[in-house]
Tab-separated table of C-alpha atoms and ligand atoms in Angstrom:
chain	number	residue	atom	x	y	z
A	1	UNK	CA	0.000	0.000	0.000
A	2	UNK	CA	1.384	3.474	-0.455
A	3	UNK	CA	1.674	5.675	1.898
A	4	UNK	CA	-1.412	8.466	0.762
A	5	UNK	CA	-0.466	12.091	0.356
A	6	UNK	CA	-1.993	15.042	-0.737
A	7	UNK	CA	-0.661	18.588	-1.649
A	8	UNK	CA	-1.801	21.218	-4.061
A	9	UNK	CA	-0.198	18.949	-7.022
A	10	UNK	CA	-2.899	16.142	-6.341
A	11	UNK	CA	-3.705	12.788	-4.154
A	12	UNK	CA	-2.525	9.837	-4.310
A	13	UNK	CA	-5.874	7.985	-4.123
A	14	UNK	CA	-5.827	4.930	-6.074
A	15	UNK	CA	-4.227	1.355	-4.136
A	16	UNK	CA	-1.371	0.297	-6.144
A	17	UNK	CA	-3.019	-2.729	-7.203
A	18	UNK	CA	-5.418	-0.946	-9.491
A	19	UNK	CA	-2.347	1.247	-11.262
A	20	UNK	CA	-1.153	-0.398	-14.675
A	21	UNK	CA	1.969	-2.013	-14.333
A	22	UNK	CA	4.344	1.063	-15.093
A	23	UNK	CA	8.344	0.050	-15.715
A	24	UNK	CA	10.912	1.849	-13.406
A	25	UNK	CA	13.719	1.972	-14.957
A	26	UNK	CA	16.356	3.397	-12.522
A	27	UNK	CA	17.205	1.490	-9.468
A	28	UNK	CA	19.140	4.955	-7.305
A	29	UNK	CA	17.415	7.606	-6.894
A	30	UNK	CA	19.499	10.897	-6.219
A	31	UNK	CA	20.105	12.990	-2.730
A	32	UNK	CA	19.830	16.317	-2.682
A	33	UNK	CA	22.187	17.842	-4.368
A	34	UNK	CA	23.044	14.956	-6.665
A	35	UNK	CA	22.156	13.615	-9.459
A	36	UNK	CA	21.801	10.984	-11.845
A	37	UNK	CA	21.750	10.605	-15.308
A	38	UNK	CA	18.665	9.749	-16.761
A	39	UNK	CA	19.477	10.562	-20.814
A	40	UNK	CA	22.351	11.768	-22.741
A	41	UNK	CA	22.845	15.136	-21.371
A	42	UNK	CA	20.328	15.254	-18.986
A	43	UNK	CA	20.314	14.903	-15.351
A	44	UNK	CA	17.684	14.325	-12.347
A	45	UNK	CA	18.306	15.914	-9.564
A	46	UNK	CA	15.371	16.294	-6.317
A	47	UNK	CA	14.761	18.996	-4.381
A	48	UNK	CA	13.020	18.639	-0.629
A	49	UNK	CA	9.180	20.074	-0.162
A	50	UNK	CA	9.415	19.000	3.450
A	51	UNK	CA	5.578	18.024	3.314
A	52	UNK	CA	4.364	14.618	2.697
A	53	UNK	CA	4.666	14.553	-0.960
A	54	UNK	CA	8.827	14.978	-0.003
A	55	UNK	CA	10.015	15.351	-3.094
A	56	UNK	CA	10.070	17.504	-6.638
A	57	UNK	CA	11.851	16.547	-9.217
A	58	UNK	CA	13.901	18.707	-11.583
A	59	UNK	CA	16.047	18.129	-14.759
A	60	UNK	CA	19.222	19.565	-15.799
A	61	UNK	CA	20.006	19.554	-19.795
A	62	UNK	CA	23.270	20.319	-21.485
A	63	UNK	CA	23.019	23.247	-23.049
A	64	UNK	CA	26.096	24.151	-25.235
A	65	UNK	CA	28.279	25.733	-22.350
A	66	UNK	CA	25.529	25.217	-19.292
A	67	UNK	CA	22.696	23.183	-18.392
A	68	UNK	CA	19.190	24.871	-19.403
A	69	UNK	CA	17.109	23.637	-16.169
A	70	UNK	CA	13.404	22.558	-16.273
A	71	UNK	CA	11.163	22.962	-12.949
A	72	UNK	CA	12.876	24.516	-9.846
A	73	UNK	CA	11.311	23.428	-6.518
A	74	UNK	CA	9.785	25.632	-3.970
A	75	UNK	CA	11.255	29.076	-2.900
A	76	UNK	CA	13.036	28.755	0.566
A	77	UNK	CA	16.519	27.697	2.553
A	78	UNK	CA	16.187	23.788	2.029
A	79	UNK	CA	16.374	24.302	-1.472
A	80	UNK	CA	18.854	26.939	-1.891
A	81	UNK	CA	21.096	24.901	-0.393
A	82	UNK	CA	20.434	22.045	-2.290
A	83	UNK	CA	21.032	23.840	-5.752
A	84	UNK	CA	23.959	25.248	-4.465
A	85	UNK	CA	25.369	21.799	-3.679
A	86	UNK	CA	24.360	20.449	-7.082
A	87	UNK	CA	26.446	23.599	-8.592
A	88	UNK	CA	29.446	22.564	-6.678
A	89	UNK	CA	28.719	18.873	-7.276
A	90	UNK	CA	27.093	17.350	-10.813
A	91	UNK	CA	26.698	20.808	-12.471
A	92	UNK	CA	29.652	22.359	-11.367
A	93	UNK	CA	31.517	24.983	-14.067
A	94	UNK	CA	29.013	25.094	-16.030
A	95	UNK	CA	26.421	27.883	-16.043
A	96	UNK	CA	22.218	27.894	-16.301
A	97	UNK	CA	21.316	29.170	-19.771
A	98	UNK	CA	17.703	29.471	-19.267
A	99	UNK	CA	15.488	28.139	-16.828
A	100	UNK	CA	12.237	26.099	-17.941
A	101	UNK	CA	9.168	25.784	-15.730
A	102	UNK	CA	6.717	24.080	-16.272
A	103	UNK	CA	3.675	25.371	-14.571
A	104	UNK	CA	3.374	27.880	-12.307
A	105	UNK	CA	3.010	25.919	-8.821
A	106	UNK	CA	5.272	26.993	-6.381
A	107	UNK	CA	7.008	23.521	-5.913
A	108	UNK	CA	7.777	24.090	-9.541
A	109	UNK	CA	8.300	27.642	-10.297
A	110	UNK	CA	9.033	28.894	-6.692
A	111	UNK	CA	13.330	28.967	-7.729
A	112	UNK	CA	12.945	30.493	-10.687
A	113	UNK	CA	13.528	33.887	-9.660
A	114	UNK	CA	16.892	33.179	-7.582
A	115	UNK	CA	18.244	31.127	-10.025
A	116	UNK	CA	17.654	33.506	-13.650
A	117	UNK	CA	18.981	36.367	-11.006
A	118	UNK	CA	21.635	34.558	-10.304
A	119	UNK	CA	22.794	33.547	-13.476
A	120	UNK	CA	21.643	36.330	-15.519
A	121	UNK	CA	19.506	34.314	-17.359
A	122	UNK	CA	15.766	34.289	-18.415
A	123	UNK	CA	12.515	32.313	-17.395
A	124	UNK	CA	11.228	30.445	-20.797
A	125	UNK	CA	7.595	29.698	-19.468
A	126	UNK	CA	3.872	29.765	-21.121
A	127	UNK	CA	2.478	33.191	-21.247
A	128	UNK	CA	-0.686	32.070	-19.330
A	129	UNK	CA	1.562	30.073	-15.972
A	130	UNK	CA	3.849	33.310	-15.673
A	131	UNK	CA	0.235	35.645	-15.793
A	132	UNK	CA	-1.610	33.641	-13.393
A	133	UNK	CA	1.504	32.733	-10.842
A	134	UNK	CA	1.632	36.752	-10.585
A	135	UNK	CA	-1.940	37.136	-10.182
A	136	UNK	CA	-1.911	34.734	-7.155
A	137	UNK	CA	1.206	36.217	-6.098
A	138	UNK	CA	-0.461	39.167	-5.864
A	139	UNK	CA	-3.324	37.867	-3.048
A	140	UNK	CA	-0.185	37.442	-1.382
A	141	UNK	CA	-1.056	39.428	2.229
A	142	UNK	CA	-4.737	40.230	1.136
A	143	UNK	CA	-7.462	39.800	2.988
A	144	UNK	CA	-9.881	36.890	1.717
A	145	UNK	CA	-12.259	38.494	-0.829
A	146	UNK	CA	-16.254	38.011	-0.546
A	147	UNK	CA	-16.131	36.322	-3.863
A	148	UNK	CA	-14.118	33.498	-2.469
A	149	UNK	CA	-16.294	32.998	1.036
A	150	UNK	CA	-19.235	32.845	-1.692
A	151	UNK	CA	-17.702	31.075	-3.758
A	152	UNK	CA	-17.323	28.326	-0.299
A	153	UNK	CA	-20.238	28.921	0.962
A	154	UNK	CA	-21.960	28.251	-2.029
A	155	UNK	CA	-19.936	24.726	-2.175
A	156	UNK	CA	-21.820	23.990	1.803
A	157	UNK	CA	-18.889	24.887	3.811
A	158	UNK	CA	-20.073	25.753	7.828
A	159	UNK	CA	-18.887	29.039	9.516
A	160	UNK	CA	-15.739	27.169	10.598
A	161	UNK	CA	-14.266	25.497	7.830
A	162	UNK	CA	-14.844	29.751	6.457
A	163	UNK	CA	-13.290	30.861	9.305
A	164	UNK	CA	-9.998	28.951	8.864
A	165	UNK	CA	-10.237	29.734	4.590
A	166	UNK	CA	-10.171	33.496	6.130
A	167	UNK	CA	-7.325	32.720	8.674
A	168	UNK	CA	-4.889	31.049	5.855
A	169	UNK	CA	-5.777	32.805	2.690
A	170	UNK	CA	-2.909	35.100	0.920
A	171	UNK	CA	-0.436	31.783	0.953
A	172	UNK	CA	0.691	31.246	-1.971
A	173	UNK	CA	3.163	33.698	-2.557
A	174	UNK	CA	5.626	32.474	0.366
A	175	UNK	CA	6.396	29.455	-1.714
A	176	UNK	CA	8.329	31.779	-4.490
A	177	UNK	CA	10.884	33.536	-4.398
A	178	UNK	CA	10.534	37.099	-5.927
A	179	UNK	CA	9.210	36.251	-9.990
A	180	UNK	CA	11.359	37.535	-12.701
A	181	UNK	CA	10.018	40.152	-14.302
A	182	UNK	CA	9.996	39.238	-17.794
A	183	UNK	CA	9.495	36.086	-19.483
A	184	UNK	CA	10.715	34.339	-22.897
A	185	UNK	CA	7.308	32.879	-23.848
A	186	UNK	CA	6.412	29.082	-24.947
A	187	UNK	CA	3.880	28.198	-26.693
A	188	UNK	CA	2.381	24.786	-27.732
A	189	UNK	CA	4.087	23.613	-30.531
A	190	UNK	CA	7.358	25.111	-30.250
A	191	UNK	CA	10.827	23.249	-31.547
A	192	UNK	CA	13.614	24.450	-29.044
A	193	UNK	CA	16.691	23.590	-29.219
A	194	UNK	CA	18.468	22.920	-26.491
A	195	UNK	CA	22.280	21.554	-27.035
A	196	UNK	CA	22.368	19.019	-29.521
A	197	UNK	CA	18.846	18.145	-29.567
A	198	UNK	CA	15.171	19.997	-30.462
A	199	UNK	CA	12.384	19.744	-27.726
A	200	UNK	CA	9.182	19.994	-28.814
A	201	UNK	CA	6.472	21.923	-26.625
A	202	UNK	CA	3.048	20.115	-26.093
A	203	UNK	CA	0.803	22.206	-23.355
A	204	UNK	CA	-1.745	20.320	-21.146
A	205	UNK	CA	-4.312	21.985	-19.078
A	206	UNK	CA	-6.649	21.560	-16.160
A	207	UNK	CA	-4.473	20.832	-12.988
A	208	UNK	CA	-3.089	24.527	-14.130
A	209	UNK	CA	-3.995	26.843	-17.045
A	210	UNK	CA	-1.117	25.896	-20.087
A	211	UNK	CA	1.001	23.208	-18.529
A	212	UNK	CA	4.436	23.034	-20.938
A	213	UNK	CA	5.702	19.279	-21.251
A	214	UNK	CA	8.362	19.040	-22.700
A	215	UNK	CA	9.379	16.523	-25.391
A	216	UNK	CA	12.390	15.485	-27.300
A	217	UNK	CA	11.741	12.926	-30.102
A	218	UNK	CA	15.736	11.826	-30.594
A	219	UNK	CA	16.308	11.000	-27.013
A	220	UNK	CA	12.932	9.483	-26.628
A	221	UNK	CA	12.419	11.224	-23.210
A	222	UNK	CA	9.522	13.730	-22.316
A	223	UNK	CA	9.250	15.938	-19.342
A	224	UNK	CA	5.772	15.815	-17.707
A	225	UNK	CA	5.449	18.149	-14.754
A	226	UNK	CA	2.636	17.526	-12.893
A	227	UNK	CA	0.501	16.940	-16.676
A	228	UNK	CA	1.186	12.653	-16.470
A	229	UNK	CA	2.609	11.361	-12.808
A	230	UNK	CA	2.918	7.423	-12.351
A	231	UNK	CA	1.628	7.646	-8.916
A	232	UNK	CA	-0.455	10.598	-7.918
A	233	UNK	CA	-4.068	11.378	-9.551
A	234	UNK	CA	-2.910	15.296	-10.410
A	235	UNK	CA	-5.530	18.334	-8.564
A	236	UNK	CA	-7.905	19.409	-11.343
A	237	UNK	CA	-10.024	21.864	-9.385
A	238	UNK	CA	-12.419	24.929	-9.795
A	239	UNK	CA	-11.463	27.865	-7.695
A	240	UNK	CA	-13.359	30.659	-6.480
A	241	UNK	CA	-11.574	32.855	-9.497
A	242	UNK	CA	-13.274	31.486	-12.333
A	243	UNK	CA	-16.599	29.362	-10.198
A	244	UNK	CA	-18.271	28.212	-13.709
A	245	UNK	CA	-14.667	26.658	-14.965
A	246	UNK	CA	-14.623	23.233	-16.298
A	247	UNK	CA	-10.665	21.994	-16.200
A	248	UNK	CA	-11.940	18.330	-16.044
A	249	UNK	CA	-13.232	18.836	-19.779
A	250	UNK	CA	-9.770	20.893	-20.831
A	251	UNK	CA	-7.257	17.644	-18.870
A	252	UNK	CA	-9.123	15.133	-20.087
A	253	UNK	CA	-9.389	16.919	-23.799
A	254	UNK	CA	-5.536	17.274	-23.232
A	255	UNK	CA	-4.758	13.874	-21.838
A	256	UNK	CA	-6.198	12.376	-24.875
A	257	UNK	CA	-4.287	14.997	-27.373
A	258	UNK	CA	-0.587	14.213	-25.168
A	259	UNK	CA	-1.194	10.399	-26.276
A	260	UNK	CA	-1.521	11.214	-29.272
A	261	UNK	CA	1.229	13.613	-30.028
A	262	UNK	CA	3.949	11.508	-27.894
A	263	UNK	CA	4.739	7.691	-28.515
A	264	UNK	CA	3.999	5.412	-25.908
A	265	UNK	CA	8.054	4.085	-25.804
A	266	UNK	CA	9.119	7.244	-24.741
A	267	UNK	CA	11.045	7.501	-20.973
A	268	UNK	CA	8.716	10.162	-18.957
A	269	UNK	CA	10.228	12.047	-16.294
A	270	UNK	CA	7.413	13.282	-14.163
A	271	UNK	CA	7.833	15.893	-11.497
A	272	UNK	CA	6.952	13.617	-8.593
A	273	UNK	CA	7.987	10.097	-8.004
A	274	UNK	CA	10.269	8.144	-10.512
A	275	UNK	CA	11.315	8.485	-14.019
A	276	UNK	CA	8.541	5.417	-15.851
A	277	UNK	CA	8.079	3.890	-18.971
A	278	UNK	CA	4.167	3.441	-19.921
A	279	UNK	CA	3.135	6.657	-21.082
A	280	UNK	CA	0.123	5.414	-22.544
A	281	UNK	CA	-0.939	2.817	-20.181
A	282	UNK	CA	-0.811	5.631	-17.548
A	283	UNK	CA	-3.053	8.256	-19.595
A	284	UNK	CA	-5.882	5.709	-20.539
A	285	UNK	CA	-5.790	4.683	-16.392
A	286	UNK	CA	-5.933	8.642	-15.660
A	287	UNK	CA	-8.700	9.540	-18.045
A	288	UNK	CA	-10.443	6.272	-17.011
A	289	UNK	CA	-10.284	6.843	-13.741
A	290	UNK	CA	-12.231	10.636	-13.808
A	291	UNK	CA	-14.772	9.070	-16.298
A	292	UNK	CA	-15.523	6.125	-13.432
A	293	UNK	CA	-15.856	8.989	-10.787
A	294	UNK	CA	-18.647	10.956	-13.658
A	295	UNK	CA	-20.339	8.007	-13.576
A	296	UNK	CA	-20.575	7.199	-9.721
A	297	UNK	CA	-21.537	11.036	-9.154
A	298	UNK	CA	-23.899	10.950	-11.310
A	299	UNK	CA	-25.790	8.153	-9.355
A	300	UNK	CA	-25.094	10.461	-5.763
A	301	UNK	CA	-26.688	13.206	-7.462
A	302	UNK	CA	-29.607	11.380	-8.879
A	303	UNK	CA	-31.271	13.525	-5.109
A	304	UNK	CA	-30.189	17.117	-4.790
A	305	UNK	CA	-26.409	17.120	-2.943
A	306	UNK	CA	-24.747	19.903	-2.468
A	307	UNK	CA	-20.552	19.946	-3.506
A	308	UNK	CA	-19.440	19.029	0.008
A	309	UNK	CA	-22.026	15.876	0.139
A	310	UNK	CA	-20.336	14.283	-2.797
A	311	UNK	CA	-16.970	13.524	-1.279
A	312	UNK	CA	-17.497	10.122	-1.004
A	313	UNK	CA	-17.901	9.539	-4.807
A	314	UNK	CA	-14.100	10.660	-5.908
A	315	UNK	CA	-12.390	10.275	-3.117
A	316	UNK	CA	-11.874	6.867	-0.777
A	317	UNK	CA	-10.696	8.803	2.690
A	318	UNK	CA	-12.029	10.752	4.941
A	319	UNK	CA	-11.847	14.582	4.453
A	320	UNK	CA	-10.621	16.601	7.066
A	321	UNK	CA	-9.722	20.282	7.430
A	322	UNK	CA	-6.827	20.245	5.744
A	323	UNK	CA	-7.917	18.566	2.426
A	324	UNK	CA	-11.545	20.168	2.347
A	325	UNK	CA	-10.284	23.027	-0.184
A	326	UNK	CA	-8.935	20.179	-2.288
A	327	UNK	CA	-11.740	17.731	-1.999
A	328	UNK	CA	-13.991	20.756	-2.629
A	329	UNK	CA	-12.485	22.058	-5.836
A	330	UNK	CA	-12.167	18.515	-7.268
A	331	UNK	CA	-15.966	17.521	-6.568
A	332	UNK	CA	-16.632	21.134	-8.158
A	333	UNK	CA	-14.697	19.934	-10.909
A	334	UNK	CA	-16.640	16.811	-11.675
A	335	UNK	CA	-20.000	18.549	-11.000
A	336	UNK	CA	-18.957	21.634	-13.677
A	337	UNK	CA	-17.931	18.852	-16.275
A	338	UNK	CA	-22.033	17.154	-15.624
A	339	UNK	CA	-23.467	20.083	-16.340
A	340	UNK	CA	-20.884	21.031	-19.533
A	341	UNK	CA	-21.999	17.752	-20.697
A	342	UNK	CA	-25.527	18.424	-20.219
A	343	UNK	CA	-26.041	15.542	-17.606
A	344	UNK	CA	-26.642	17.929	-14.426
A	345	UNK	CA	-28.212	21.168	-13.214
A	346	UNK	CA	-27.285	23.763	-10.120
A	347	UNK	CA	-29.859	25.542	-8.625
A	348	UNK	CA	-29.042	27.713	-5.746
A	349	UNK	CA	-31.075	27.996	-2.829
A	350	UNK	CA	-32.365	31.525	-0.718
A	351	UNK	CA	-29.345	30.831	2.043
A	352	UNK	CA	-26.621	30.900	-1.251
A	353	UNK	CA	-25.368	27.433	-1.051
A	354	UNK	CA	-25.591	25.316	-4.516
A	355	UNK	CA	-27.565	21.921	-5.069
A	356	UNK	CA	-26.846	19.402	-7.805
A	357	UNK	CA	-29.578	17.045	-9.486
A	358	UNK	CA	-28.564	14.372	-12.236
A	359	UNK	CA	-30.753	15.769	-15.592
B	1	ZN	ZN1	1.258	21.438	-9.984
């Protein structure tokens, strides 16, 4: 069984024995600080979160005189001194060129800013991750806004679970260290080079807004970020920024399009747990496994639920505090992807708080 973990990145939710078989191909994996080779020219290296996910990793790729680097880890000490041991260690005497991220999470882009300052250097990122990451930075301090408690409320949360939204909202900006301020953009589609090889860009969305993975068609290796991970069902969540959103419909749109842009032989290195072969195998278990939970929420629904009754349909543990803003923006998820598909209605009652009926 493995041990279950949950972060803003997503849940590990599913027993093992249900997972396709997925082929792990590398027996060490590296310390902080170190790293291990994983393709010609590029390295894995893992940086601490210190939560119970543990680890990020990120992927250094010869770049002519340096190493371009793709995904960062969070802001803070723990990783500064881990990238400055892998620049005396594996990457030493060799500058960063540019540094790729790959979504704007704070696991992921929370370095970005210390290490393009420190290297002079700039942030190649999708327009749409580098806008929103400094539109969230921005609640940084703020006071929660009515939309959001509505936004809850609406979803059946009590007075206290509000109460503790108000005490800990404004987060998300300690994660990063200060952003760049400009960007070299990416867009879907893109060849880059980097070194002696061209990476292709192929964007995913719905666990954020234009996801970059990375893929490089002569070293038969892609880099996933948080778009494909072996392990760990990614977060695909509305928020109370955009309440009528339907990511499910956009990741499992994109899911479909990543299979069929990238060959199933590839090596994918994901941004949490190992490097895996069974690209394909994994996708068809992701998108069935949202389809399954459509199907059973559809049947909770068939009497009017509100968000917070329908827990028990996605997720197999118990929610407490701390996961009720995940478990809420997931159900919200599903329910917005019913109604885009025409199989459920809302109605919202005189005390503002949202009920769900099957159509
Ligand atoms: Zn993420």
């Amino acid at each position: 069984m493995d041990k279950l973990v949950a972060t803003r990145d997503g849940m590990e939710s599913e027993p093992e024995v249900h997972r396709p078989k997925l082929v792990y191909p590398f027996a060490e994996t590296p310390k902080p600080g170190e790293a291990v080779d994983v393709a010609a020219g590029v390295k894995w290296l893992r940086m601490p979160l210190g939560g119970s996910l543990a680890w990020i990793n990120v992927w250094a790729i010869a770049d002519g005189e340096g190493w371009a680097i793709a995904d960062t880890g969070m802001g803070g000490a723990d990783t500064q001194q881990a990238w400055r041991k892998a620049f005396a260690g594996p990457l030493a005497g060799r500058p960063v060129t540019r540094v790729f991220v790959t979504h704007m999470h704070p696991d992921h882009i929370g370095m970005a800013g210390w290490l393009t300052r420190r290297f002079h250097c700039k942030l190649w990122i999708s327009r749409l991750e580098f806008l929103m990451c400094r539109s969230l930075a921005a609640d940084t301090g703020r006071e929660a806004p009515p939309d959001a408690l509505e936004f809850y409320k609406a979803a059946g949360w009590d007075e206290e679970a509000l109460e503790t939204y108000r005490a800990r909202f404004g987060g998300f900006g300690r994660g990063l260290h200060a952003l760049p301020d400009s960007f070299h953009r990416v867009r879907d589609g893109d060849e880059i080079r980097i070194g002696e090889h061209l990476w292709r860009v192929v964007v995913g969305s719905g666990h954020s807004p234009e996801h970059v993975c990375l893929y490089c068609p002569e070293l038969k290796t892609v880099i996933t970020g948080d778009q494909v991970l072996p392990k760990i069902s990614s977060n695909v969540s509305v928020f109370p920024t955009e309440p009528d959103g339907d990511p499910l419909t956009e990741w499992l749109t994109t899911l479909a399009a990543i299979k069929a842009r990238i060959p199933d032989e590839v090596l994918v290195l994901p941004a949490h747990n190992e490097p895996f072969r069974g690209l394909h195998a994994r996708i068809d278990h992701l998108i069935g496994g949202h389809e399954r939970n459509l199907v059973r929420l559809r049947t909770a629904i068939a009497e009017p639920k509100r968000a917070v009754d329908v827990f028990g349909a996605l997720l197999k543990r118990r929610i407490d505090g701390g996961l009720l803003g995940l478990a809420t923006g997931e159900s919200l998820a599903h329910l917005n992807c019913l109604i885009a598909r025409g199989e459920a209605v809302r109605r919202r009652d005189a005390a503002g708080v949202d009920w769900y009926q099957a159509a």
